[in-house]
Every structure is written in structure tokens, then in C-alpha cells.
CSV table of C-alpha atoms and ligand atoms in Angstrom, one decimal:
chain,number,residue,atom,x,y,z
B,14,UNK,CA,-18.9,-14.9,-6.0
B,15,UNK,CA,-19.8,-14.2,-2.4
B,16,UNK,CA,-18.3,-11.0,-0.9
B,17,UNK,CA,-15.7,-11.8,1.9
B,18,UNK,CA,-15.2,-9.5,4.8
B,19,UNK,CA,-12.1,-9.0,6.9
B,20,UNK,CA,-12.7,-7.1,10.2
B,21,UNK,CA,-10.0,-4.8,11.5
B,22,UNK,CA,-10.6,-4.8,15.3
B,23,UNK,CA,-9.5,-1.5,16.7
B,24,UNK,CA,-12.1,-0.7,19.4
B,25,UNK,CA,-14.2,2.3,18.5
B,26,UNK,CA,-12.0,2.7,15.3
B,27,UNK,CA,-12.9,-0.9,14.1
B,28,UNK,CA,-14.1,-1.3,10.5
B,29,UNK,CA,-14.7,-3.9,7.8
B,30,UNK,CA,-12.8,-4.5,4.5
B,31,UNK,CA,-15.3,-6.0,2.0
B,32,UNK,CA,-13.7,-7.9,-0.8
B,33,UNK,CA,-15.8,-9.0,-3.8
B,34,UNK,CA,-17.3,-8.2,-7.2
B,35,UNK,CA,-19.6,-5.3,-8.1
B,36,UNK,CA,-18.9,-3.3,-4.9
B,37,UNK,CA,-18.5,0.0,-6.9
B,38,UNK,CA,-21.8,-0.7,-8.6
B,39,UNK,CA,-23.5,-1.3,-5.3
B,40,UNK,CA,-21.6,1.5,-3.5
B,41,UNK,CA,-24.9,3.3,-2.4
B,42,UNK,CA,-26.2,0.2,-0.6
B,43,UNK,CA,-22.8,-0.5,0.9
B,44,UNK,CA,-22.3,3.0,2.3
B,45,UNK,CA,-25.8,4.1,3.2
B,46,UNK,CA,-25.8,2.7,6.7
B,47,UNK,CA,-22.7,4.9,7.5
B,48,UNK,CA,-24.3,8.2,6.5
B,49,UNK,CA,-25.8,10.9,8.7
B,50,UNK,CA,-27.4,12.5,5.6
B,51,UNK,CA,-27.7,10.8,2.2
B,52,UNK,CA,-24.7,12.5,0.4
B,53,UNK,CA,-21.0,11.8,0.0
B,54,UNK,CA,-18.0,13.7,-1.4
B,55,UNK,CA,-15.8,11.7,-3.7
B,56,UNK,CA,-12.1,12.6,-4.3
B,57,UNK,CA,-10.5,10.8,-7.3
B,58,UNK,CA,-8.0,11.3,-10.1
B,59,UNK,CA,-8.4,11.7,-13.8
B,60,UNK,CA,-7.4,8.1,-14.9
B,61,UNK,CA,-9.7,6.4,-12.4
B,62,UNK,CA,-12.5,9.0,-13.1
B,63,UNK,CA,-12.4,8.3,-16.9
B,64,UNK,CA,-12.7,4.6,-16.3
B,65,UNK,CA,-15.0,4.2,-13.3
B,66,UNK,CA,-16.5,7.4,-11.9
B,67,UNK,CA,-19.8,7.1,-13.7
B,68,UNK,CA,-20.1,3.5,-12.4
B,69,UNK,CA,-19.6,4.8,-8.8
B,70,UNK,CA,-22.0,7.7,-9.3
B,71,UNK,CA,-24.7,5.4,-10.7
B,72,UNK,CA,-24.0,3.0,-7.9
B,73,UNK,CA,-24.5,5.7,-5.3
B,74,UNK,CA,-27.6,7.0,-6.9
B,75,UNK,CA,-29.1,3.5,-7.0
B,76,UNK,CA,-28.7,3.4,-3.3
B,77,UNK,CA,-30.3,6.9,-2.8
B,78,UNK,CA,-27.0,8.6,-2.1
B,79,UNK,CA,-26.2,12.1,-3.7
B,80,UNK,CA,-22.6,12.9,-4.5
B,81,UNK,CA,-20.1,15.6,-5.5
B,82,UNK,CA,-16.7,14.8,-7.0
B,83,UNK,CA,-13.3,16.5,-7.0
B,84,UNK,CA,-11.0,15.1,-9.8
B,85,UNK,CA,-7.2,15.6,-9.2
B,86,UNK,CA,-4.3,14.9,-11.6
B,87,UNK,CA,-2.9,11.3,-11.4
B,88,UNK,CA,0.6,10.5,-10.1
B,89,UNK,CA,2.7,10.7,-7.0
B,90,UNK,CA,3.1,14.5,-7.3
B,91,UNK,CA,-0.5,14.8,-6.2
B,92,UNK,CA,0.5,13.6,-2.7
B,93,UNK,CA,1.7,17.1,-1.8
B,94,UNK,CA,0.9,20.3,0.2
B,95,UNK,CA,-0.8,22.1,-2.8
B,96,UNK,CA,-3.2,19.2,-3.5
B,97,UNK,CA,-3.9,18.7,0.2
B,98,UNK,CA,-4.8,22.3,0.5
B,99,UNK,CA,-7.0,22.0,-2.6
B,100,UNK,CA,-8.9,19.0,-1.1
B,101,UNK,CA,-9.4,20.7,2.3
B,102,UNK,CA,-10.5,24.0,0.6
B,103,UNK,CA,-13.0,22.0,-1.4
B,104,UNK,CA,-14.4,20.2,1.7
B,105,UNK,CA,-14.8,23.6,3.4
B,106,UNK,CA,-16.4,25.2,0.4
B,107,UNK,CA,-18.8,22.3,0.1
B,108,UNK,CA,-19.6,22.7,3.8
B,109,UNK,CA,-18.8,19.0,4.5
B,110,UNK,CA,-19.7,18.5,8.1
B,111,UNK,CA,-18.2,16.6,11.0
B,112,UNK,CA,-20.6,13.6,10.6
B,113,UNK,CA,-20.3,13.4,6.8
B,114,UNK,CA,-18.3,10.9,4.8
B,115,UNK,CA,-15.6,11.5,2.1
B,116,UNK,CA,-14.9,8.8,-0.4
B,117,UNK,CA,-11.3,8.2,-1.5
B,118,UNK,CA,-11.7,6.6,-4.9
B,119,UNK,CA,-8.3,5.7,-6.4
B,120,UNK,CA,-4.9,4.0,-5.8
B,121,UNK,CA,-2.5,4.7,-2.9
B,122,UNK,CA,-1.9,8.3,-3.8
B,123,UNK,CA,-5.6,9.2,-3.5
B,124,UNK,CA,-6.2,7.0,-0.4
B,125,UNK,CA,-3.2,8.6,1.5
B,126,UNK,CA,-4.0,12.2,0.5
B,127,UNK,CA,-7.8,12.0,1.1
B,128,UNK,CA,-7.3,10.1,4.3
B,129,UNK,CA,-5.0,12.8,5.6
B,130,UNK,CA,-7.5,15.6,4.5
B,131,UNK,CA,-10.2,13.7,6.3
B,132,UNK,CA,-8.0,13.5,9.4
B,133,UNK,CA,-7.6,17.3,9.6
B,134,UNK,CA,-10.8,18.7,8.1
B,135,UNK,CA,-12.8,20.0,11.1
B,136,UNK,CA,-10.3,18.0,13.3
B,137,UNK,CA,-11.3,14.7,11.7
B,138,UNK,CA,-14.2,13.3,9.7
B,139,UNK,CA,-14.9,9.8,8.5
B,140,UNK,CA,-13.9,8.5,5.1
B,141,UNK,CA,-14.5,5.4,3.0
B,142,UNK,CA,-11.7,3.9,0.9
B,143,UNK,CA,-12.6,2.4,-2.5
B,144,UNK,CA,-9.1,1.3,-3.6
B,145,UNK,CA,-8.7,0.8,-7.4
B,146,UNK,CA,-5.2,-0.7,-7.6
B,147,UNK,CA,-4.0,-4.1,-6.3
B,148,UNK,CA,-1.4,-2.3,-4.2
B,149,UNK,CA,-4.0,-0.1,-2.5
B,150,UNK,CA,-6.4,-3.0,-1.9
B,151,UNK,CA,-3.8,-5.2,-0.2
B,152,UNK,CA,-1.9,-2.5,1.6
B,153,UNK,CA,-2.4,1.3,1.6
B,154,UNK,CA,-6.2,1.4,2.0
B,155,UNK,CA,-6.1,-0.7,5.2
B,156,UNK,CA,-4.5,0.3,8.5
B,157,UNK,CA,-5.0,4.0,8.6
B,158,UNK,CA,-1.6,5.4,7.5
B,159,UNK,CA,-2.4,8.6,5.7
B,160,UNK,CA,-0.3,11.5,4.5
B,161,UNK,CA,1.7,13.3,1.8
B,162,UNK,CA,5.3,13.5,0.6
B,163,UNK,CA,7.8,16.1,1.6
B,164,UNK,CA,10.8,17.3,-0.5
B,165,UNK,CA,12.9,15.5,2.1
B,166,UNK,CA,11.2,12.1,1.5
B,167,UNK,CA,8.1,10.0,1.0
B,168,UNK,CA,5.2,9.9,3.5
B,169,UNK,CA,7.0,12.2,6.0
B,170,UNK,CA,3.9,14.3,6.8
B,171,UNK,CA,0.7,12.5,7.9
B,172,UNK,CA,-1.5,11.0,10.5
B,173,UNK,CA,-2.9,7.7,11.6
B,174,UNK,CA,-6.6,7.9,10.7
B,175,UNK,CA,-8.6,4.7,10.1
B,176,UNK,CA,-11.3,4.6,7.4
B,177,UNK,CA,-14.9,3.7,8.3
B,178,UNK,CA,-15.1,1.1,5.6
B,179,UNK,CA,-13.0,-0.3,2.8
B,180,UNK,CA,-14.6,-1.6,-0.4
B,181,UNK,CA,-12.1,-3.7,-2.4
B,182,UNK,CA,-13.8,-4.4,-5.8
B,183,UNK,CA,-12.1,-7.3,-7.4
B,184,UNK,CA,-13.6,-6.5,-10.8
B,185,UNK,CA,-11.8,-3.1,-11.0
B,186,UNK,CA,-8.4,-4.9,-10.9
B,187,UNK,CA,-9.3,-6.4,-14.3
B,188,UNK,CA,-8.8,-2.9,-15.9
B,189,UNK,CA,-5.2,-2.4,-14.5
B,190,UNK,CA,-2.2,-2.3,-16.8
B,191,UNK,CA,-0.2,-5.5,-16.4
B,192,UNK,CA,2.8,-3.5,-15.0
B,193,UNK,CA,0.6,-1.9,-12.3
B,194,UNK,CA,-1.0,-5.3,-11.4
B,195,UNK,CA,2.5,-6.8,-11.0
B,196,UNK,CA,3.7,-3.9,-8.9
B,197,UNK,CA,0.8,-4.6,-6.5
B,198,UNK,CA,1.8,-8.2,-6.5
B,199,UNK,CA,5.1,-7.1,-5.0
B,200,UNK,CA,3.1,-6.2,-1.8
B,201,UNK,CA,1.1,-9.5,-2.0
B,202,UNK,CA,4.2,-11.6,-2.1
B,203,UNK,CA,5.6,-9.5,0.7
B,204,UNK,CA,2.9,-10.9,3.0
B,205,UNK,CA,3.8,-14.5,2.3
B,206,UNK,CA,7.5,-13.7,2.8
B,207,UNK,CA,7.1,-11.8,6.0
B,208,UNK,CA,4.7,-14.1,8.0
B,209,UNK,CA,3.1,-17.0,6.2
B,210,UNK,CA,5.0,-19.7,4.3
B,211,UNK,CA,1.8,-21.4,3.5
B,212,UNK,CA,0.5,-18.3,1.7
B,213,UNK,CA,3.8,-17.9,-0.2
B,214,UNK,CA,3.5,-21.5,-1.3
B,215,UNK,CA,-0.1,-20.8,-2.4
B,216,UNK,CA,1.3,-17.8,-4.4
B,217,UNK,CA,4.0,-20.0,-6.0
B,218,UNK,CA,1.2,-22.3,-7.2
B,219,UNK,CA,-1.5,-19.7,-8.1
B,220,UNK,CA,0.3,-16.4,-8.6
B,221,UNK,CA,0.6,-16.7,-12.4
B,222,UNK,CA,-3.2,-17.3,-12.7
B,223,UNK,CA,-4.3,-14.3,-10.6
B,224,UNK,CA,-4.6,-11.7,-13.3
B,225,UNK,CA,-7.1,-13.8,-15.2
B,226,UNK,CA,-9.1,-15.4,-12.3
B,227,UNK,CA,-11.3,-13.3,-10.1
B,228,UNK,CA,-11.8,-16.0,-7.4
B,229,UNK,CA,-8.0,-16.4,-7.0
B,230,UNK,CA,-7.6,-12.6,-6.9
B,231,UNK,CA,-10.2,-12.4,-4.2
B,232,UNK,CA,-8.4,-15.0,-2.2
B,233,UNK,CA,-5.0,-13.3,-2.6
B,234,UNK,CA,-6.5,-9.9,-1.5
B,235,UNK,CA,-8.4,-11.5,1.4
B,236,UNK,CA,-5.3,-13.3,2.8
B,237,UNK,CA,-3.1,-10.2,2.4
B,238,UNK,CA,-5.7,-8.0,4.1
B,239,UNK,CA,-6.3,-10.5,6.9
B,240,UNK,CA,-2.5,-10.6,7.6
B,241,UNK,CA,-2.4,-6.8,7.6
B,242,UNK,CA,-5.5,-6.5,9.8
B,243,UNK,CA,-3.9,-8.9,12.4
B,244,UNK,CA,-0.7,-6.9,12.5
B,245,UNK,CA,-2.4,-3.5,12.7
B,246,UNK,CA,-4.7,-4.8,15.5
B,247,UNK,CA,-1.6,-5.7,17.5
B,248,UNK,CA,0.3,-2.5,16.8
B,249,UNK,CA,-1.8,0.3,15.2
B,250,UNK,CA,0.8,3.1,15.4
B,251,UNK,CA,3.9,1.1,14.6
B,252,UNK,CA,5.6,0.9,18.0
B,253,UNK,CA,6.8,-2.7,17.2
B,254,UNK,CA,5.4,-5.4,15.0
B,255,UNK,CA,3.8,-3.2,12.4
B,256,UNK,CA,7.3,-2.4,11.1
B,257,UNK,CA,7.2,-6.0,9.7
B,258,UNK,CA,5.0,-4.7,7.0
B,259,UNK,CA,8.0,-2.8,5.8
B,260,UNK,CA,9.8,-5.9,4.6
B,261,UNK,CA,11.8,-4.8,1.6
B,262,UNK,CA,10.9,-1.1,2.1
B,263,UNK,CA,14.3,0.2,3.4
B,264,UNK,CA,15.9,-0.8,0.1
B,265,UNK,CA,12.8,0.2,-1.8
B,266,UNK,CA,12.6,3.8,-0.4
B,267,UNK,CA,16.2,4.4,-1.2
B,268,UNK,CA,15.7,3.1,-4.8
B,269,UNK,CA,12.6,5.2,-5.2
B,270,UNK,CA,14.4,8.3,-4.1
B,271,UNK,CA,17.4,7.4,-6.4
B,272,UNK,CA,15.0,7.1,-9.4
B,273,UNK,CA,13.2,10.3,-8.6
B,274,UNK,CA,9.9,8.6,-7.7
B,275,UNK,CA,9.4,8.2,-11.5
B,276,UNK,CA,8.1,5.5,-13.8
B,277,UNK,CA,11.6,4.0,-13.8
B,278,UNK,CA,10.6,2.2,-10.6
B,279,UNK,CA,7.1,1.7,-9.3
B,280,UNK,CA,6.7,1.4,-5.5
B,281,UNK,CA,5.6,-2.3,-5.7
B,282,UNK,CA,8.5,-3.1,-8.0
B,283,UNK,CA,10.9,-1.5,-5.5
B,284,UNK,CA,9.3,-3.7,-2.7
B,285,UNK,CA,9.9,-6.8,-4.8
B,286,UNK,CA,13.6,-5.9,-5.3
B,287,UNK,CA,13.8,-4.9,-1.6
B,288,UNK,CA,12.4,-8.3,-0.5
B,289,UNK,CA,14.9,-10.1,-2.6
B,290,UNK,CA,17.7,-8.0,-1.1
B,291,UNK,CA,16.4,-8.4,2.4
B,292,UNK,CA,16.7,-12.2,2.0
B,293,UNK,CA,20.2,-11.8,0.5
B,294,UNK,CA,21.2,-9.8,3.6
B,295,UNK,CA,19.6,-12.3,5.9
B,296,UNK,CA,21.5,-15.2,4.2
B,297,UNK,CA,24.8,-13.2,4.4
B,298,UNK,CA,24.3,-12.7,8.1
B,299,UNK,CA,23.7,-16.4,8.5
B,300,UNK,CA,20.1,-15.9,9.6
B,301,UNK,CA,18.4,-17.9,6.8
B,302,UNK,CA,19.5,-20.6,4.4
B,303,UNK,CA,21.3,-19.7,1.1
B,304,UNK,CA,18.4,-21.3,-0.8
B,305,UNK,CA,15.8,-18.8,0.5
B,306,UNK,CA,16.8,-15.8,-1.6
B,307,UNK,CA,17.0,-18.0,-4.7
B,308,UNK,CA,13.5,-19.3,-4.0
B,309,UNK,CA,12.2,-15.7,-3.6
B,310,UNK,CA,13.8,-14.7,-6.9
B,311,UNK,CA,12.6,-17.8,-8.7
B,312,UNK,CA,9.0,-16.9,-7.9
B,313,UNK,CA,9.4,-13.2,-8.7
B,314,UNK,CA,11.1,-14.0,-12.0
B,315,UNK,CA,8.3,-16.5,-12.9
B,316,UNK,CA,5.8,-13.6,-12.3
B,317,UNK,CA,7.9,-11.4,-14.7
B,318,UNK,CA,8.9,-9.1,-11.9
B,319,UNK,CA,12.1,-7.0,-11.3
B,320,UNK,CA,14.2,-8.5,-8.4
B,321,UNK,CA,17.7,-7.0,-8.7
B,322,UNK,CA,19.3,-3.6,-9.2
B,323,UNK,CA,20.3,-4.8,-12.7
B,324,UNK,CA,16.5,-4.7,-13.6
B,325,UNK,CA,16.4,-0.9,-13.0
B,326,UNK,CA,17.2,1.1,-16.1
B,327,UNK,CA,19.4,4.2,-16.1
B,328,UNK,CA,22.0,5.6,-13.6
B,329,UNK,CA,21.9,4.7,-9.9
B,330,UNK,CA,24.1,6.2,-7.1
B,331,UNK,CA,27.0,4.1,-5.8
B,332,UNK,CA,26.6,2.0,-2.7
B,333,UNK,CA,27.4,4.8,-0.3
B,334,UNK,CA,24.9,7.1,-2.1
B,335,UNK,CA,22.2,4.4,-1.6
B,336,UNK,CA,23.1,4.0,2.1
B,337,UNK,CA,22.8,7.7,2.6
B,338,UNK,CA,19.3,7.6,1.0
B,339,UNK,CA,18.4,4.8,3.4
B,340,UNK,CA,19.2,7.0,6.3
B,341,UNK,CA,16.0,9.0,5.7
B,342,UNK,CA,14.0,5.9,6.5
B,343,UNK,CA,11.3,6.4,9.2
B,344,UNK,CA,12.5,3.3,11.0
B,345,UNK,CA,15.8,5.0,11.9
B,346,UNK,CA,16.1,5.2,15.8
B,347,UNK,CA,18.8,7.2,17.4
B,348,UNK,CA,20.6,7.4,14.0
B,349,UNK,CA,20.6,3.6,13.6
B,350,UNK,CA,18.9,1.9,10.6
B,351,UNK,CA,16.5,-0.8,11.5
B,352,UNK,CA,16.0,-3.6,8.9
B,353,UNK,CA,13.3,-6.2,8.5
B,354,UNK,CA,15.2,-9.5,8.1
B,355,UNK,CA,14.1,-13.1,8.0
B,356,UNK,CA,15.0,-16.4,9.6
B,357,UNK,CA,13.3,-18.2,6.7
B,358,UNK,CA,10.5,-17.7,4.3
B,359,UNK,CA,7.5,-16.4,6.3
B,360,UNK,CA,9.7,-15.6,9.4
B,361,UNK,CA,10.5,-11.9,9.3
B,362,UNK,CA,11.7,-9.9,12.3
B,363,UNK,CA,12.9,-6.3,13.0
B,364,UNK,CA,16.5,-5.7,14.0
B,365,UNK,CA,18.9,-2.7,14.3
B,366,UNK,CA,21.8,-5.2,14.4
B,367,UNK,CA,23.0,-5.0,10.8
B,368,UNK,CA,26.6,-4.0,10.1
B,369,UNK,CA,26.6,-1.2,7.4
B,370,UNK,CA,29.6,-2.8,5.7
B,371,UNK,CA,27.5,-5.9,4.9
B,372,UNK,CA,24.8,-3.8,3.4
B,373,UNK,CA,27.4,-1.8,1.5
B,374,UNK,CA,29.0,-5.0,0.1
B,375,UNK,CA,25.7,-6.4,-1.0
B,376,UNK,CA,24.8,-3.1,-2.8
B,377,UNK,CA,28.2,-2.9,-4.4
B,378,UNK,CA,27.9,-6.4,-5.8
B,379,UNK,CA,24.4,-5.7,-7.1
B,380,UNK,CA,25.7,-2.4,-8.7
B,381,UNK,CA,28.7,-4.1,-10.2
B,382,UNK,CA,26.4,-6.7,-12.0
B,383,UNK,CA,24.7,-3.8,-13.9
F,123,LIG,N1,2.4,-0.1,4.4
F,123,LIG,C1,2.9,-0.3,5.7
F,123,LIG,C2,1.9,-0.1,6.8
F,123,LIG,O1,0.8,0.2,6.5
F,123,LIG,O2,2.3,-0.2,7.9
């Protein structure tokens, strides 16, 4: 399989996302050209380290690149002040210089945390993303959003800091647990739903075969990353269009908060439910046809994914409680929630013009069905 490259054109902050097989094994050769001296600092987490760190270290050595590694605990709790401090302390102790490169080797938690540490260490050093989850390959490793969570909400502290290179190794996705793979698929289907009906139709045809077929996985990642690159190039710091990437996320963030950011609901699962609800809301407001939410659900169900509140186990707050959680959303402007709605499959847009009563009624119906 030939490696495919998506370029993210952002002037002096431009970079490539390479998508293919064996990229971790050839990491030294891939990264060498970016180095001021032949050494990198890897930050990863225990689960990824147990499965893949030796492969990365061997791959770096094969390309003549020395390395040090810091291994953090897995899980969302790592995206926090104490671990940020630990990473920056380590970079300082290791005397990592302004022109050096840090490697973020893991899923979205590691990518966001290490990217933020790279943004603030010595006022900013370069970093390479080697995302190991489908979600990180198609979303969080691309576009330069970095940060940590606050007790008040997710991703509330951070910086825009673009990576120097992203290596999306398709082979590594083969070791993911089916639930994690499907959670990442929530973000993949989001791209079709927000801006590309043709891609959504491709997913309807090929989605069920992705997990077992590396060529199809590569194509799904490439098309997702290309769409993200196009949007980020238009609106790097989310003044407008970039908010489209948050299709499904207003509902998702509230549901993640309601379930305590726990295993009850993975982020990508919340995105899938949120996309289905965003299409429900669009249909209720007369923006898209009544068939569109059914078609979204039919595909998600066929993939074996959650797509309604009934699919979330355990207690949930009532509709007003969920609305209150939505109010922490970063898209709130002057106290008004903004939603990503759709005029049809692949035709999302941003609006603040959503009556809270319509949202409340939709949530109340979903809760009553539980
Ligand atoms: N994950 C949404 C964004 O990068 O803008």
C-alpha cells in the first residue's frame, strides 16, 4: 500500500499528514528531516507503550534517531494540570531545546496534552503526532487544538499549536478494541454528515468492512483528514466554519459531562448520538427532510453504534439538567447556544437560531423512551 499524504496549508505552520502502513516502524526515516539534532522525546501512555513503544523505539533507532520516553497513565484524567506539569518538568529536566521535537504517541488524550506542553515549553517547540486511535487519526491529531480539561468542563484550557508532522499508521488501528474503533468511527461518519454526502454514501457501502480491510481504512482516514484540512485551512482558530467540525458535539459534551467522562460513554459514541440528535433537531425545525435522521440512524445501527439516549446505561439528568450542561459549550456567544444543524445529509451549518423549547422537547422524548 502506498502512503498517502494530506497537506494542511497554513503558511509557515503548514504540515503533512502521512497515512499508510508501517509508519511507526519507519519513524526514524520519517522524522529525521525535521530534526536539528538526532534525538526525540516521546510522551506516551501505559497501554500504548505496552503494545507499540518498542516498535517506535526500534523504528527511530533504525533511522539513527536517539530517544527518551515518558510513560503516563492511560485515560481522560491524564489531560489535567498535574500531568501537564509533569510533562513540562520532564522536558525541562531533559533540557529539551527550542529546536527539538517532542513526539506525542497515543490517542486524543496524549495528543492534546503533549501538544499543549509543546506550545508552552520555552514558549513553544515543535511536536510530531503519531496518533494510535482512529479518533485521533481522523480528528484530534490534525488542526492544532491542544489542551487539558478543567473541573468546569472539557478542553477549557489550551492553545492552538500545529504539529510539524502527523504519522497516521493504519496498521496500528488493527490492535484497537472493537468499541474504541467504533467510537472513532463516530467522528468518521461525522465528516460525511457535515459536508460530503458522497463520502457518507461511501461509508454506507464500505463502513462495515473497514475494521478488517487496511486499504478501506486508509481511504476513510484520508478522506476524513482531507475534509478537516480543508476546513482548518479556511478557519484555523474557529472564528466561523471550523465550528462545523463540532456537528453532534453540543449534545455529546453534555452527555459526557452527565456520565462523568467515564466508560459509560466514549467521546466518539457521544458524537454519534449527538449527530443523530442534530438531524432530529434539524428535521423538527423544518430544515431537512424527516427521512434524513432515519438514514443517519440506519447507518449507525448497522455499524453497531449507539445513536439514542436509550443506548446509554444508568441515570441521566432530566431535559433541563442536560440543557444546563450544554450551556458550558465553547460555542456559546453572549449566552446563546450555537448549534450545528443540517439542511440535508452533508449540508451542515452553524446557527444560534434554535428555540430552547424545541431542544428541551427532543431531549424529553428521548429520555421518556428510556
Ligand atoms: N475537533 C474539532 C476541531 O478540531 O475543530
